[in-house]
Amino acid sequence: MKRREKRMEWNPPQILITTFLSLILLGTLILLLPISTTDGISFIDALFTSTSAMTVTGLVVVDTGTAFTYFGEIVIMMLIQLGGLGIMTFAVLIYLALGRKIGIRERLLIKQALNQNTIGGVIALAKRLLIFSLIMEAMAIVFLSLVWVPELGWGQGLYASVFHAISAFNNAGFSIWSDSLSGYVGDPVINIVITILFIIGGIGFTVVFDMWQSKEFRQVSLHSKLMIIGTLAINIFSFLMIFVLEYNNPNTLASMSTPDQIQSAYFQAVTPRTAGFNTLDIGSMEHASLFYMIILMFIGGGSASTAGGIKLTTAILIVLATFTFYKQREEVVTFKRSLPYSLVLRALSLAMGSVLVVLVAIFILNLTEDAPFLDIVFEGVSAFGTVGLSMGLTGSLTIIGKITIILTMLVGKLGPLTFAFAFAKHRIDRVKYPKEDVLTG
Amino acid sequence: MKRREKRMEWNPPQILITTFLSLILLGTLILLLPISTTDGISFIDALFTSTSAMTVTGLVVVDTGTAFTYFGEIVIMMLIQLGGLGIMTFAVLIYLALGRKIGIRERLLIKQALNQNTIGGVIALAKRLLIFSLIMEAMAIVFLSLVWVPELGWGQGLYASVFHAISAFNNAGFSIWSDSLSGYVGDPVINIVITILFIIGGIGFTVVFDMWQSKEFRQVSLHSKLMIIGTLAINIFSFLMIFVLEYNNPNTLASMSTPDQIQSAYFQAVTPRTAGFNTLDIGSMEHASLFYMIILMFIGGGSASTAGGIKLTTAILIVLATFTFYKQREEVVTFKRSLPYSLVLRALSLAMGSVLVVLVAIFILNLTEDAPFLDIVFEGVSAFGTVGLSMGLTGSLTIIGKITIILTMLVGKLGPLTFAFAFAKHRIDRVKYPKEDVLTG
Ligand SMILES: [K+]
Ligand SMILES: [K+]
């Protein structure tokens, strides 16, 4: 009997998922070592922390600053840098360091990770990405040190600067302080440096490089145009929303000075689209603000960035497609460019896949957690968008709740498409079927 | 100076909206008459009741059975029949009665209301629709009388049968009893007659007629196939979900006999997709069940039916399109038929428009109502899907809350597309733009 030869080659999404899972498991094992924690940690909590760091989410089941030793925190920092700056950049770097040529297979893998549409220039992009990121982090460390070294001394001050610079640039949202950056709600240096870091990290490297190389705005790619205009618009709108909604809230803005009100409303407006730091107490905010933040967390940042969510361009595309149909126009047009059908279908699939994942997560959490619905929805979307903001539920999650959040962070970070493509077989439609209409709405 | 002639002709969506609003206002004024209520009613409550009846939603700010006189209840019944069976069918009937020929303009209007894709045969369809509906309602009255006449006497029994038959067939969910049909949780006749009525009313007339005329399943249209299989699948799945989720809930299934458990789980599984009656206390159900029901309420029933929501076919199309993309296939194919791009875009636009409306409604309710998030989300989606189920928030809504729900019911009933098309101008894209890709996800 002849057996069909089984192809053992893995496709890029499979390699990406496997690498990610291996590193998370490695991180878990290291965090379980006595040297990592002050008082020990359970397997599930170590797994949760490792996943949260590697997916740059920032949800924590134990307080990072007190539960972990310096060694443990440095492990977390490294997982963040690995997961955020991208295991793919590292893969490239390793290949370069070993002097090996990068094959088509590896390039496809990187293409997948960076979400680049063309293979050409991926190596160059990866190199520039790494150098650029390290320079950004270094500059941030200098600025943050100006605040934290005088306050905490050289050792602690530098350490805090390094940790938060890496955490911010990678949109990880981990902090060594249990109240995140609430202690610096009115500090302009911290507010500006941290937000610039995570906005640049979260807008996508291609956009930054595109702006760098272009002399005029109209020279940049359509993608960059949408991201720049979109980011500005959503951040300004969100600032106004949070400011107005929280203005009379005695637990947040009402008791503050005007400069502090402006800074904290700004910070809380830009952080939900994946950064995950907070300077206000999330649990004390108005329900309307929290609901608005849930929408922001679901949207997320830019493609090929350290941010999560369905991505700002995906949301813009869906809105554009919707308006196109309502206007009874034929093609989705923006900035004098027509968007191909396949792209609209991709955006739709991505959004729908994401909605499904979030719905399932929220459903399970409703079964397992004895908590208000808003806290649960907030937690589920925060995990999926790898945001890390929480109304306070994370610490009291049940075991099944923790596993649900772990899986949600993973799918959120790698994207539902990666998981779907990892197991999908590409089939060519040989048979042509007649078209038929269906009633909708 | 030459002035451009202003075209005063209205397009079908504008006529539809205007007719609807006029009838709601008329209903409001009649309900404000002393003869309609036992103890008077405020303008906003009358407007709310009239809108709820005309949009066949069934959310109530005052208890229908005690606040209104028989006259008032009959007004509500007539509004339900007008809004549900369709003002369009009535429009046709009036034109026929007056012996006037139906022009292209009126047919377009009916086409819009019935959501039919071809103008031809709309008149015939409208006539058959009316006759079929009245026969269904008459048959139901006979069956319901078998239970209610012996129990309540001839007058009350017949009256209850007529009211609930009209309410059920039109998916209105209004009941003359404050606990809806909870008193008949274990009555097989009520359970079977009421659910068959609202399932047939909610699956869409075209599907019913299609089944009637076809000898075999494979002869029916693609739309009917999707609706029949989809309705069966979602109802069976929902029955199992509610049964399992509520099995240990002492406030719902746990204390019941097995036949009652099966009947009430079945009833509560099929009612959220627009019917809106209940035999279990909604507020006592598990959070996971309520969350699942929110999804069902958003999906709703069939097109060209008395049901609301984005419609089952819209949901199926979106899922099919998503899977098509994940499978990396070229065309959306189902039952050996290919679905055109415009249809996918329409489904996407409809779903997105609906999501936006629901999000805005929930956001406003979060601002104005002092209620748990779950109650608010449930109420908002119930209004949009014209379902009428409530966790108990409706009665205590603020004025702005009531106005929000009124507007949500209206947009939910007429559809976001109708409102968009009412104000959209059809523009032909003369300029052809080059295609450009954008990164997503
Ligand atoms: K984060
Ligand atoms: K209803």
XYZ file of C-alpha atoms in Angstrom, chain A residues 11-318:
308
model
C 3.561 27.607 6.883
C 4.588 31.024 8.249
C 1.564 31.458 10.556
C 2.278 28.057 12.113
C 5.906 28.991 12.718
C 4.863 32.353 14.162
C 2.392 30.755 16.575
C 4.819 28.031 17.615
C 7.637 30.488 18.254
C 5.327 32.684 20.277
C 4.043 29.794 22.381
C 7.584 28.492 22.978
C 8.798 31.858 24.218
C 5.755 32.246 26.479
C 6.406 28.812 27.952
C 10.095 29.622 28.428
C 9.107 32.869 30.148
C 6.687 30.990 32.387
C 9.378 28.535 33.484
C 11.860 31.302 34.270
C 9.235 33.253 36.241
C 8.551 30.081 38.245
C 12.189 30.014 39.434
C 12.569 31.124 43.071
C 14.967 33.859 41.927
C 12.165 35.555 39.948
C 9.657 36.170 42.708
C 9.719 37.509 46.243
C 7.241 34.986 47.565
C 6.636 32.324 44.888
C 3.983 32.247 42.186
C 1.510 29.647 40.912
C 1.942 28.104 37.459
C -1.197 29.755 36.103
C -0.120 33.191 37.370
C 3.359 32.758 35.873
C 1.785 31.681 32.572
C -0.583 34.642 32.723
C 2.249 37.101 33.396
C 4.464 35.624 30.687
C 1.612 35.739 28.139
C 0.643 39.257 29.169
C 4.262 40.412 28.724
C 4.925 38.550 25.488
C 1.645 39.789 23.960
C 2.468 43.286 25.333
C -0.909 43.446 27.039
C -0.123 44.508 30.571
C -2.982 42.837 32.434
C -1.572 41.586 35.750
C -2.789 38.947 38.201
C -0.028 39.811 40.676
C 1.423 43.252 41.363
C 4.527 43.490 39.169
C 6.444 45.747 41.568
C 6.010 43.656 44.721
C 5.572 40.058 43.497
C 8.683 39.974 41.311
C 12.357 40.498 42.099
C 14.540 42.683 39.887
C 15.443 39.498 38.050
C 11.764 38.680 37.488
C 11.053 42.195 36.285
C 13.961 42.080 33.855
C 12.580 38.801 32.477
C 9.232 40.551 31.961
C 11.024 43.473 30.295
C 12.768 41.086 27.921
C 9.543 39.281 27.098
C 7.963 42.664 26.307
C 10.851 43.641 24.040
C 10.683 40.218 22.355
C 6.935 40.269 21.856
C 6.598 43.936 21.037
C 9.587 44.893 18.984
C 8.855 41.654 17.338
C 10.264 38.176 17.384
C 10.506 38.630 13.645
C 12.992 41.454 13.865
C 15.009 39.249 16.149
C 14.751 36.383 13.728
C 16.188 38.582 10.998
C 18.895 39.791 13.307
C 19.877 36.260 14.277
C 20.054 35.223 10.652
C 22.205 38.234 9.857
C 24.436 37.616 12.854
C 24.992 34.052 11.779
C 25.954 35.314 8.353
C 23.332 33.199 6.681
C 21.404 34.371 3.726
C 17.733 34.871 4.341
C 15.656 32.533 2.237
C 12.231 33.076 0.732
C 10.719 31.014 3.526
C 12.043 33.244 6.304
C 11.106 36.348 4.403
C 7.547 35.135 4.097
C 7.537 34.588 7.834
C 8.757 38.129 8.436
C 6.288 39.493 5.928
C 3.561 37.852 7.958
C 4.822 39.285 11.231
C 5.364 42.801 9.942
C 2.175 42.661 7.921
C 4.033 43.969 4.890
C 2.455 43.444 1.519
C 5.635 43.022 -0.482
C 8.536 40.725 0.318
C 11.091 43.099 -1.155
C 12.793 45.318 1.358
C 11.621 43.312 4.347
C 15.172 42.693 5.507
C 16.089 46.342 5.195
C 12.903 47.291 6.969
C 13.608 44.908 9.826
C 17.091 46.332 10.321
C 15.887 49.917 10.281
C 13.015 48.996 12.548
C 15.352 47.610 15.161
C 17.794 50.518 15.058
C 15.010 53.077 15.072
C 13.283 51.407 18.027
C 16.434 51.189 20.101
C 17.191 54.869 19.427
C 13.655 55.847 20.430
C 13.907 53.848 23.637
C 17.338 55.291 24.444
C 16.132 58.851 23.962
C 13.093 58.164 26.139
C 15.301 56.746 28.894
C 17.281 59.999 28.939
C 14.162 62.148 29.241
C 12.468 59.925 31.834
C 15.699 59.922 33.887
C 15.415 63.701 34.188
C 12.358 63.089 36.373
C 13.054 59.786 38.020
C 16.797 60.015 38.825
C 16.370 63.169 40.951
C 13.356 61.593 42.609
C 14.489 58.007 43.115
C 18.271 58.213 42.936
C 20.574 56.886 40.186
C 19.923 53.162 40.558
C 16.146 53.155 41.006
C 15.644 56.175 38.737
C 17.510 54.705 35.783
C 15.885 51.336 36.334
C 12.378 52.851 36.338
C 13.237 54.823 33.206
C 14.474 51.760 31.322
C 11.489 49.642 32.380
C 8.833 52.202 31.463
C 10.558 53.250 28.240
C 10.567 49.659 26.995
C 7.046 49.081 28.273
C 5.737 52.277 26.646
C 7.426 51.937 23.263
C 6.180 48.365 22.978
C 2.704 49.441 24.083
C 2.943 46.920 26.903
C 1.434 48.980 29.698
C 3.408 47.141 32.411
C 4.489 49.364 35.279
C 6.553 48.654 38.383
C 4.005 50.683 40.344
C 0.663 49.196 41.319
C -1.236 52.377 40.373
C 0.563 52.552 37.003
C 1.533 56.207 36.341
C -1.178 57.734 38.544
C 1.564 59.271 40.703
C 2.606 61.396 37.717
C -0.859 62.509 36.601
C 0.301 66.152 36.497
C 3.924 65.669 35.435
C 4.311 67.114 31.913
C 7.588 65.303 31.137
C 6.190 61.867 32.005
C 2.904 62.594 30.205
C 4.603 63.818 27.046
C 7.473 61.307 26.831
C 5.371 58.241 27.617
C 2.543 59.160 25.233
C 4.870 60.134 22.359
C 6.654 56.805 22.864
C 3.548 54.668 22.707
C 1.916 56.695 19.944
C 5.005 56.333 17.723
C 5.343 52.674 18.676
C 1.656 52.149 17.987
C 1.230 54.028 14.714
C 3.321 51.519 12.764
C 6.923 51.694 11.624
C 6.056 51.963 7.957
C 4.168 55.181 8.686
C 7.086 56.662 10.610
C 9.595 55.744 7.870
C 7.193 56.979 5.211
C 6.903 60.380 6.895
C 10.665 60.483 7.389
C 11.364 60.016 3.693
C 8.598 62.191 2.266
C 8.964 65.931 1.884
C 5.258 66.650 1.556
C 2.148 65.081 3.026
C 0.744 64.174 -0.370
C 3.818 62.088 -1.161
C 3.157 59.558 1.598
C 1.309 56.327 0.901
C -2.444 56.021 1.266
C -1.874 53.867 4.324
C 0.206 56.567 6.005
C -2.306 59.279 5.130
C -5.160 57.314 6.684
C -3.088 56.527 9.777
C -1.874 60.093 10.335
C -5.228 61.788 9.787
C -7.038 58.985 11.601
C -4.740 59.037 14.630
C -4.971 62.825 14.950
C -8.739 62.829 14.563
C -9.467 59.990 16.973
C -7.061 61.345 19.603
C -8.477 64.875 19.519
C -12.047 63.577 19.569
C -11.244 61.171 22.422
C -9.580 63.946 24.432
C -12.722 66.076 24.176
C -14.934 63.099 25.049
C -12.982 62.110 28.167
C -12.611 65.742 29.230
C -16.334 66.472 28.962
C -17.500 63.128 30.369
C -15.179 63.196 33.390
C -15.297 66.961 34.049
C -17.787 66.646 36.900
C -16.558 63.294 38.232
C -15.222 63.932 41.762
C -13.119 60.736 41.590
C -11.239 61.854 38.480
C -11.123 65.362 36.964
C -13.444 67.431 39.180
C -10.956 67.907 41.997
C -7.952 68.696 39.778
C -6.312 71.908 38.609
C -6.951 72.828 34.974
C -3.465 71.759 33.726
C -3.865 68.408 35.464
C -7.355 68.004 33.989
C -6.016 68.596 30.491
C -3.037 66.274 30.957
C -5.004 63.415 32.461
C -7.857 63.677 29.930
C -5.248 63.639 27.149
C -3.416 60.683 28.680
C -6.599 58.695 29.235
C -7.759 59.497 25.688
C -4.653 58.161 23.957
C -3.834 55.186 26.201
C -6.817 52.878 25.408
C -5.758 52.238 21.834
C -3.290 49.675 23.174
C -0.817 51.480 25.469
C -2.598 50.448 28.635
C -0.951 52.794 31.143
C -3.268 54.911 33.254
C -3.001 58.093 35.319
C -6.660 58.001 36.405
C -8.270 55.203 38.387
C -10.129 53.242 35.687
C -12.678 51.791 38.091
C -13.729 55.302 39.207
C -14.463 56.611 35.730
C -17.971 57.260 34.389
C -19.758 54.341 32.703
C -20.088 56.372 29.513
C -16.304 56.969 29.456
C -15.618 53.313 30.101
C -17.978 52.308 27.305
C -16.274 54.760 24.959
C -12.872 53.366 25.987
C -14.085 49.844 25.198
C -14.693 50.971 21.615
C -11.216 52.567 21.473
C -9.615 49.391 22.867
C -11.316 47.291 20.196
C -10.099 49.591 17.407
C -6.488 49.686 18.618
C -3.468 51.217 16.892
C -1.725 50.809 13.549
C -0.745 47.779 11.509
C 2.918 46.714 11.634
C 3.229 48.363 15.028
C 3.472 47.304 18.658
C -0.256 48.009 19.075
C -3.188 45.571 19.031
C -6.895 45.721 18.244
C -8.477 45.362 14.826
C -6.299 48.361 13.843
C -7.305 51.898 12.992
C -7.109 51.380 9.220
C -9.416 48.349 9.460
C -11.977 50.467 11.300
C -11.592 53.332 8.800
C -12.003 50.937 5.852
C -15.198 49.491 7.290
